Amino acid sequence: MDVVVVGAGPGGIACAISAAEGGARVLLLDKAGDIGGALPYSGGHLSAGGFSAQRAAGIIDDVEAHWADVRRISRGAGREDLTLLSLREQPAVLEWLLAAGFEIDPATPRIVHGHEQYRIPRTVHAGQTPGGPAVLAVLRRLLEPQVAGGAVTVECGVRLLFTGEAVTGVEDTTGRRWHAPAVVLATGGFGYDPELFAELEGAPLTTSAAPTSTGDGLRMGLAAGAGLQGLGKYIPTFGGLPPEGDDLRVDWSHRPQLVAPERPPWEIYVDRSGARWVAEDEPSIDRKERALTGIDRMTFWMVFDARGARESQPMVHGWSPEDLDAACGKRRGVHRAASLRELASVAGIDPAGLPASVARYNDFVARGVDSDFGRAHLPAPVARAPYYAIENHPVTLITFTGLDVDTALRVRRRDGTVIEGLYAVGEVIGAAAVNGNAFCSGMCLTPALAFGRILGRALSD
Ligand SMILES: Cc1cc2nc3c(=O)[nH]c(=O)nc-3n(C[C@H](O)[C@H](O)[C@H](O)COP(=O)(O)OP(=O)(O)OC[C@H]3O[C@@H](n4cnc5c(N)ncnc54)[C@H](O)[C@@H]3O)c2cc1C
């Protein structure tokens, strides 16, 4: 075996295909029953600067412009060397998928508002939601001939094997061993592991990460002496319903619609004390995410009235006003009451604070000026019973801390030296490597694919 790839998500699959195309014999391992990693859950948004679908739509773009946008959004807090390495490969990633039959939504390339906006439309995704399964379908198609031809073997579960300090292979849970000059960790993040999350990201965890995101590769790398990058760069995705029952995961497809350019708000946001804390119509989701980190337990409530419930676009993705009414008092975190005081007490908000904030907001609506936060969209007072509150928690889709790698994607120790034989691609190197402490559209999946391809090529040279 020439290359062992641990983890068959987008990073691992891309690496396996590229290495096999270069003539390497590859073992692709995954602990789950199927390949794909986070793709079945993922939005499947991909981005690149300067590819054929942009040119066909008359969009002028290039890697430099993409880099300028990523640098602006991430405030330069990512790794310049790794970000550029990925961005330069990303147009080729898109061409590769398109040539293999990846069908993009005709409304894309577009600017996505769910993350801080790029200045140029360069995000593409499939027509269906979520779009990750369509990316996986294309990757399966690309992987199949390599498996059929015997270049890639897909197996399950593993630990690393060493000779001295060098990584020289892997062993699966049944004791089978494979030796190879290169072992690639592509096991994804750790957003589904509360213990590791508490230790490394140190924030409240409400997760919509894939259940396979348990940090195995990170633990394997740490046990081999790897250093970490991205510590302290955690930022939450802005708002999601609390989990129900014993579930660790919340259903991301039914998340509150909190992106102001897509749904101008009829509600106010209040913290536990009942106080407003941001302009709800703030167009920059990045500014909202940063403001969220400053409030108690990063938890807030959308508060609105009967008119808002009827006249706004749906408050929660996929919920009609009737669905909302049906969820009140049944779905955890969704409440309705005849008065604001009663609403506050069932929802867990301060019963004196909430009516005072609503009265102050209603006064701003009457005057047409929000002198606290400068909100401009003031469609109606929150004044018509019944009143509603939807509880929102910070949501984790991806994790920011990961294994430190050099630009050859070799895992490095804390002292910067390389662990011979050990490589890493994808979310296991931490999303901060190319996003800093922000979210740049398409900049998890596309870099996972890009790094996978770059490493696969290098390992089969
Ligand atoms: C709801 C949601 C929406 C998202 N939307 C987007 C988006 O639109 N655009 C974007 O860019 N990013 C998005 N992301 C992030 C993106 O999906 C991930 O960052 C990306 O899938 C990471 O790829 P990966 O190959 O590194 O890891 P993963 O996709 O997590 O795959 C890792 C694989 O490793 C396997 N594995 C783990 N441990 C072991 C072990 N011990 N042995 C063997 N195998 C193991 C797992 O089973 C899994 O198959 C989203 C994430 C979520 C959760």
XYZ file of C-alpha atoms and ligand atoms in Angstrom:
514
model
C 0.000 0.000 0.000
C 1.396 3.440 -0.905
C -1.043 5.725 0.897
C -3.468 5.132 3.759
C -6.208 7.754 4.012
C -8.094 7.773 7.314
C -11.541 9.292 6.777
C -13.671 9.182 3.645
C -15.238 12.631 3.692
C -14.594 15.100 0.872
C -10.949 15.617 1.869
C -10.176 11.914 2.126
C -12.064 10.929 -1.020
C -10.413 13.659 -3.090
C -7.000 12.616 -1.774
C -7.644 8.931 -2.519
C -8.839 9.621 -6.060
C -5.930 11.937 -6.856
C -3.335 9.562 -5.440
C -4.881 6.641 -7.342
C -4.975 8.668 -10.549
C -1.265 9.300 -10.028
C -0.624 5.557 -9.826
C -0.581 5.011 -6.043
C -2.282 2.076 -4.351
C -4.573 3.609 -1.735
C -6.373 2.282 1.319
C -9.319 4.532 2.228
C -10.643 3.924 5.736
C -13.826 5.153 7.345
C -15.354 4.271 10.673
C -18.907 4.971 9.481
C -20.977 2.469 7.509
C -20.686 4.574 4.361
C -18.377 7.147 2.839
C -19.230 10.861 2.659
C -18.454 12.278 6.116
C -20.362 15.501 6.725
C -21.577 15.726 3.115
C -25.055 14.261 3.700
C -25.652 17.140 6.185
C -23.665 19.820 4.444
C -25.106 22.740 2.492
C -22.708 21.725 -0.263
C -21.713 25.322 -1.001
C -18.453 25.456 -2.940
C -16.536 28.521 -3.975
C -13.676 29.459 -6.265
C -12.326 32.553 -7.958
C -12.364 32.229 -11.753
C -14.046 29.086 -13.092
C -16.130 28.257 -16.137
C -19.614 28.709 -14.598
C -18.640 32.243 -13.588
C -17.330 33.032 -17.066
C -20.531 31.623 -18.610
C -22.518 34.024 -16.423
C -20.291 36.974 -17.376
C -18.763 37.194 -13.887
C -15.172 38.429 -13.822
C -13.221 36.883 -10.981
C -9.852 35.380 -10.132
C -7.867 33.892 -7.270
C -6.528 37.305 -6.235
C -10.063 38.714 -5.847
C -11.143 35.624 -3.877
C -8.085 36.031 -1.658
C -8.897 39.729 -1.108
C -12.429 38.781 0.014
C -11.260 35.955 2.292
C -8.625 38.236 3.840
C -11.231 40.961 4.448
C -13.817 38.581 5.947
C -11.330 36.636 8.070
C -9.525 39.855 9.037
C -6.357 38.146 7.921
C -6.650 35.695 10.829
C -6.238 32.540 8.735
C -2.979 30.981 7.518
C -1.934 32.914 4.396
C 0.233 30.060 3.046
C -2.514 27.423 3.394
C -5.297 29.723 2.229
C -3.436 30.616 -0.955
C -2.508 26.983 -1.526
C -6.191 26.106 -1.404
C -7.542 29.110 -3.314
C -5.171 28.418 -6.237
C -6.498 24.855 -6.494
C -10.199 25.698 -6.001
C -11.010 26.660 -9.635
C -9.601 23.256 -10.691
C -11.754 21.554 -8.021
C -14.866 23.143 -9.507
C -13.881 22.197 -13.079
C -13.191 18.640 -11.896
C -16.656 18.285 -10.347
C -18.407 20.007 -13.260
C -16.656 17.737 -15.774
C -17.890 14.754 -13.741
C -21.485 15.923 -14.116
C -21.993 18.102 -11.018
C -25.162 20.035 -11.801
C -25.248 23.439 -10.188
C -28.355 25.465 -9.419
C -28.851 27.793 -12.410
C -29.202 30.655 -9.900
C -25.507 30.133 -9.014
C -22.722 31.341 -8.931
C -24.254 33.732 -6.431
C -23.461 35.816 -3.384
C -24.533 33.974 -0.228
C -25.834 36.105 2.642
C -25.761 33.355 5.276
C -22.058 34.136 5.672
C -20.373 37.495 5.396
C -20.854 38.379 1.728
C -18.190 38.044 -0.924
C -18.100 41.024 -3.295
C -18.279 38.770 -6.368
C -20.748 35.900 -6.998
C -18.541 32.804 -6.685
C -20.504 30.303 -4.592
C -22.161 27.370 -6.354
C -24.348 24.548 -5.063
C -26.828 21.994 -6.328
C -30.477 22.881 -6.848
C -31.729 20.748 -3.950
C -31.330 21.556 -0.218
C -29.088 20.569 1.412
C -26.643 20.443 -1.473
C -23.999 18.182 0.129
C -25.529 14.894 -1.118
C -25.176 16.082 -4.733
C -21.431 16.694 -4.182
C -21.171 13.233 -2.631
C -22.937 11.665 -5.620
C -20.303 13.142 -7.941
C -17.442 12.026 -5.683
C -18.862 8.483 -5.603
C -18.919 8.541 -9.392
C -15.276 9.647 -9.484
C -14.201 7.090 -6.852
C -15.989 4.058 -8.319
C -13.599 3.333 -11.216
C -10.605 3.534 -8.839
C -12.237 1.008 -6.518
C -13.303 -1.229 -9.413
C -9.748 -1.102 -10.846
C -8.257 -2.112 -7.477
C -6.343 1.168 -6.928
C -8.483 2.185 -3.935
C -9.699 -0.195 -1.234
C -12.330 1.072 1.208
C -12.265 -0.330 4.771
C -13.318 0.695 8.315
C -11.922 1.997 11.650
C -8.262 2.506 12.831
C -5.352 3.525 15.065
C -1.901 4.691 13.967
C 1.183 2.442 13.915
C 4.658 3.827 14.557
C 8.267 2.905 13.938
C 10.163 5.090 16.373
C 8.498 8.487 16.052
C 7.488 8.017 12.413
C 3.991 6.965 11.437
C 4.264 3.834 9.322
C 0.750 2.477 9.038
C -2.583 1.797 10.699
C -4.338 -0.993 12.550
C -8.093 -1.521 12.489
C -10.330 -2.531 15.395
C -10.021 -6.217 14.485
C -6.210 -6.100 14.587
C -5.577 -6.016 10.813
C -2.522 -3.913 9.992
C -1.537 -1.981 6.889
C 1.843 -0.343 6.426
C 2.408 2.605 4.090
C 4.948 5.408 3.699
C 2.123 7.950 4.004
C -0.860 8.060 6.379
C -3.331 10.884 5.751
C -5.699 12.003 8.507
C -8.939 13.217 6.923
C -11.294 12.483 9.788
C -13.118 15.820 9.918
C -13.770 18.048 12.928
C -14.934 17.445 16.495
C -18.261 19.292 16.625
C -19.979 16.115 17.789
C -17.654 15.481 20.732
C -18.731 17.616 23.738
C -15.615 16.748 25.741
C -13.075 17.730 23.093
C -15.216 20.712 22.132
C -15.250 21.998 25.735
C -11.495 21.514 25.966
C -10.497 23.108 22.655
C -13.245 25.601 21.713
C -14.501 26.357 25.246
C -17.963 27.564 24.210
C -21.513 26.285 24.804
C -22.183 23.410 22.373
C -25.390 23.175 20.394
C -24.370 21.124 17.419
C -25.505 20.434 13.885
C -22.155 18.865 13.013
C -22.083 15.392 11.481
C -22.273 12.570 14.062
C -18.934 11.302 12.700
C -17.221 14.580 13.732
C -15.770 13.086 16.912
C -12.224 14.357 16.644
C -10.580 10.935 16.170
C -7.895 12.235 13.821
C -7.146 15.118 16.140
C -6.666 12.684 19.021
C -4.486 10.402 16.854
C -2.403 13.381 15.775
C -2.046 14.676 19.338
C -1.010 11.224 20.544
C 1.684 11.286 17.842
C 2.944 14.612 19.271
C 1.242 17.027 16.819
C 0.837 20.713 17.519
C -2.472 22.545 17.194
C -3.475 25.561 15.134
C -6.573 27.730 15.286
C -6.972 27.700 19.088
C -9.096 30.630 20.288
C -10.608 31.295 16.833
C -14.023 29.734 17.520
C -17.056 31.659 16.317
C -20.625 30.321 16.379
C -23.029 30.120 13.501
C -25.758 32.622 14.290
C -28.645 30.955 16.068
C -30.533 27.689 15.987
C -33.263 26.018 18.017
C -32.195 24.170 21.176
C -31.846 20.376 20.894
C -34.749 18.205 22.027
C -34.682 15.379 24.564
C -31.345 13.579 24.715
C -30.388 14.612 21.199
C -26.993 16.247 20.939
C -27.703 17.349 17.377
C -30.239 19.932 16.234
C -31.912 19.672 12.870
C -30.180 22.343 10.783
C -32.789 22.229 8.032
C -35.366 23.709 10.453
C -33.362 26.634 11.705
C -34.683 30.121 12.412
C -34.273 32.400 9.408
C -32.046 35.126 10.851
C -30.282 36.458 7.745
C -31.634 39.988 7.348
C -30.985 40.413 3.591
C -33.018 37.221 3.028
C -35.789 37.927 5.581
C -36.121 41.478 6.881
C -36.987 40.983 10.564
C -40.357 41.653 12.156
C -39.078 40.496 15.531
C -36.682 41.818 18.139
C -33.872 39.754 19.674
C -33.560 39.800 23.459
C -31.098 38.176 25.851
C -32.002 36.436 29.106
C -32.494 39.810 30.851
C -34.988 40.844 28.176
C -32.615 43.437 26.683
C -32.022 43.952 22.976
C -28.357 43.639 21.994
C -27.980 44.158 18.224
C -29.786 45.737 15.262
C -31.864 42.788 14.104
C -31.693 44.009 10.492
C -27.877 44.229 10.547
C -26.991 42.991 7.036
C -23.639 41.548 8.116
C -24.158 38.110 9.659
C -20.508 38.263 10.722
C -21.238 41.321 12.903
C -24.233 39.527 14.385
C -22.154 36.414 15.122
C -19.543 38.530 16.885
C -22.207 40.378 18.913
C -23.688 37.008 19.910
C -20.434 35.952 21.580
C -20.882 38.866 24.005
C -24.243 37.882 25.510
C -25.063 35.516 28.368
C -24.591 31.880 27.235
C -24.820 33.145 23.629
C -28.559 32.493 23.917
C -31.265 34.819 22.682
C -34.959 34.872 21.898
C -36.725 36.183 18.798
C -39.824 37.952 20.133
C -42.705 38.907 17.864
C -46.451 39.236 17.832
C -49.439 37.806 15.954
C -48.926 40.223 13.084
C -45.251 39.356 12.711
C -46.119 35.642 12.763
C -48.503 36.137 9.812
C -46.861 38.894 7.774
C -43.158 38.067 7.965
C -41.626 35.469 5.681
C -41.395 32.216 7.689
C -39.521 32.732 10.954
C -38.160 29.161 10.783
C -37.012 27.543 7.517
C -39.733 25.220 6.278
C -42.385 26.310 8.824
C -45.650 27.941 7.781
C -47.449 30.153 10.358
C -49.599 27.073 11.101
C -46.475 24.940 11.713
C -45.215 27.649 14.061
C -48.495 27.646 16.005
C -48.435 23.851 16.195
C -44.860 23.908 17.579
C -45.662 26.391 20.385
C -45.450 24.707 23.786
C -44.526 21.390 22.112
C -41.181 21.986 20.383
C -38.548 22.911 22.968
C -37.775 26.642 22.835
C -40.912 27.694 20.914
C -43.439 29.619 23.000
C -46.683 31.602 22.670
C -48.588 33.529 25.343
C -51.376 36.050 25.716
C -49.141 38.680 27.321
C -45.462 39.632 27.200
C -45.032 38.986 30.940
C -46.458 35.475 30.613
C -44.339 34.873 27.495
C -41.197 35.903 29.380
C -41.923 33.551 32.240
C -42.617 30.481 30.033
C -39.599 31.215 27.840
C -37.136 31.877 30.681
C -36.625 35.615 29.995
C -36.719 38.237 32.741
C -40.479 39.118 33.075
C -39.780 42.792 33.843
C -37.075 43.247 31.221
C -39.014 41.953 28.219
C -42.087 44.263 28.400
C -39.774 47.256 28.967
C -37.690 46.403 25.867
C -40.782 45.856 23.731
C -42.287 49.196 24.880
C -39.024 50.987 24.025
C -38.831 49.271 20.621
C -42.487 50.148 19.883
C -41.670 53.759 20.639
C -38.793 53.587 18.095
C -41.239 52.162 15.520
C -43.658 55.039 16.171
C -40.840 57.587 15.749
C -39.194 55.727 12.853
C -35.784 55.809 14.576
C -34.036 53.146 16.658
C -31.802 55.289 18.837
C -30.313 52.258 20.630
C -28.984 50.169 17.709
C -29.856 52.055 14.516
C -32.179 49.413 13.131
C -33.768 50.797 9.952
C -36.370 48.107 9.192
C -39.187 48.960 11.613
C -42.276 47.440 9.931
C -44.703 47.367 12.901
C -44.798 47.483 16.693
C -44.776 44.232 18.644
C -48.211 44.904 20.054
C -50.796 42.362 18.962
C -51.456 39.254 21.116
C -50.653 36.418 21.091
C -46.920 36.955 21.518
C -44.229 34.507 20.442
C -40.658 33.706 21.554
C -38.232 31.404 19.749
C -35.114 30.465 21.717
C -31.828 30.483 19.810
C -28.480 28.966 20.730
C -25.077 29.416 19.064
C -24.711 26.565 16.582
C -21.619 24.551 15.745
C -21.405 23.182 12.206
C -17.620 23.121 11.999
C -14.694 23.388 14.386
C -11.844 25.838 14.113
C -8.974 24.175 15.959
C -6.995 21.432 14.231
C -3.673 19.770 13.573
C -0.863 22.067 12.535
C 0.412 21.274 9.035
C 2.964 22.812 6.691
C 2.220 23.677 3.055
C 3.079 20.104 2.044
C 0.214 19.160 4.425
C 2.649 17.264 6.686
C 1.583 17.234 10.332
C 3.936 19.246 12.532
C 4.889 18.859 16.170
C 4.542 21.725 18.646
C 8.191 22.626 17.953
C 7.453 22.918 14.216
C 9.277 19.731 13.175
C 7.485 17.322 10.883
C 6.085 13.956 12.015
C 7.431 11.707 9.320
C 4.779 9.752 7.423
C 1.787 11.704 8.781
C -0.330 14.138 6.730
C -3.695 15.845 7.254
C -6.362 17.464 5.069
C -9.872 18.833 5.606
C -11.501 19.944 8.820
C -9.028 17.964 10.946
C -6.548 20.814 10.318
C -9.172 23.225 11.737
C -11.439 25.580 9.825
C -9.420 28.539 11.147
C -6.550 27.647 8.824
C -8.360 29.244 5.893
C -11.253 31.100 7.587
C -9.506 32.755 10.541
C -12.269 33.275 13.074
C -14.982 33.877 10.490
C -16.994 31.928 7.918
C -16.084 32.391 4.266
C -18.606 30.877 1.868
C -17.620 27.460 0.525
C -14.325 27.598 2.420
C -14.620 24.283 4.261
C -15.693 21.896 1.528
C -13.703 23.394 -1.322
C -10.426 23.548 0.659
C -11.002 19.949 1.873
C -11.305 18.886 -1.786
C -8.433 21.143 -2.861
C -6.015 19.949 -0.168
C -7.078 16.356 -0.790
C -6.250 16.677 -4.485
C -2.964 18.519 -3.879
C -1.802 15.908 -1.376
C -3.018 12.959 -3.453
C -0.977 14.241 -6.394
C 2.107 14.805 -4.249
C 1.935 11.373 -2.626
C 1.688 9.583 -5.952
C 4.610 11.438 -7.530
C -24.923 21.233 8.462
C -23.608 21.551 7.799
C -23.578 22.369 6.670
C -22.358 22.658 6.054
N -22.370 23.393 4.896
C -21.196 23.667 4.282
C -21.190 24.369 3.033
O -22.253 24.664 2.461
N -19.977 24.674 2.467
C -18.781 24.331 3.083
O -17.723 24.684 2.563
N -18.777 23.624 4.236
C -19.934 23.268 4.837
N -19.929 22.518 5.982
C -18.637 21.993 6.479
C -18.145 20.808 5.628
O -19.191 19.905 5.332
C -17.025 20.077 6.368
O -16.058 20.988 6.826
C -16.366 19.069 5.439
O -17.264 18.006 5.139
C -15.104 18.503 6.063
O -14.598 17.538 5.195
P -13.575 16.464 5.738
O -13.321 15.519 4.619
O -12.444 17.135 6.399
O -14.353 15.707 6.940
P -15.765 14.998 7.035
O -16.659 15.387 5.939
O -16.222 15.247 8.441
O -15.403 13.450 6.856
C -14.588 12.807 7.790
C -14.742 11.290 7.632
O -13.796 10.659 8.500
C -14.405 9.521 9.101
N -13.723 9.195 10.353
C -13.738 9.900 11.519
N -13.009 9.249 12.453
C -12.504 8.118 11.857
C -11.690 7.029 12.299
N -11.232 6.955 13.555
N -11.382 6.043 11.420
C -11.853 6.078 10.145
N -12.644 7.078 9.684
C -12.956 8.082 10.528
C -15.848 9.945 9.311
O -16.706 8.828 9.445
C -16.126 10.775 8.042
O -16.654 9.968 7.018
C -21.137 22.172 6.608
C -21.156 21.360 7.742
C -22.380 21.026 8.321
C -22.377 20.105 9.504
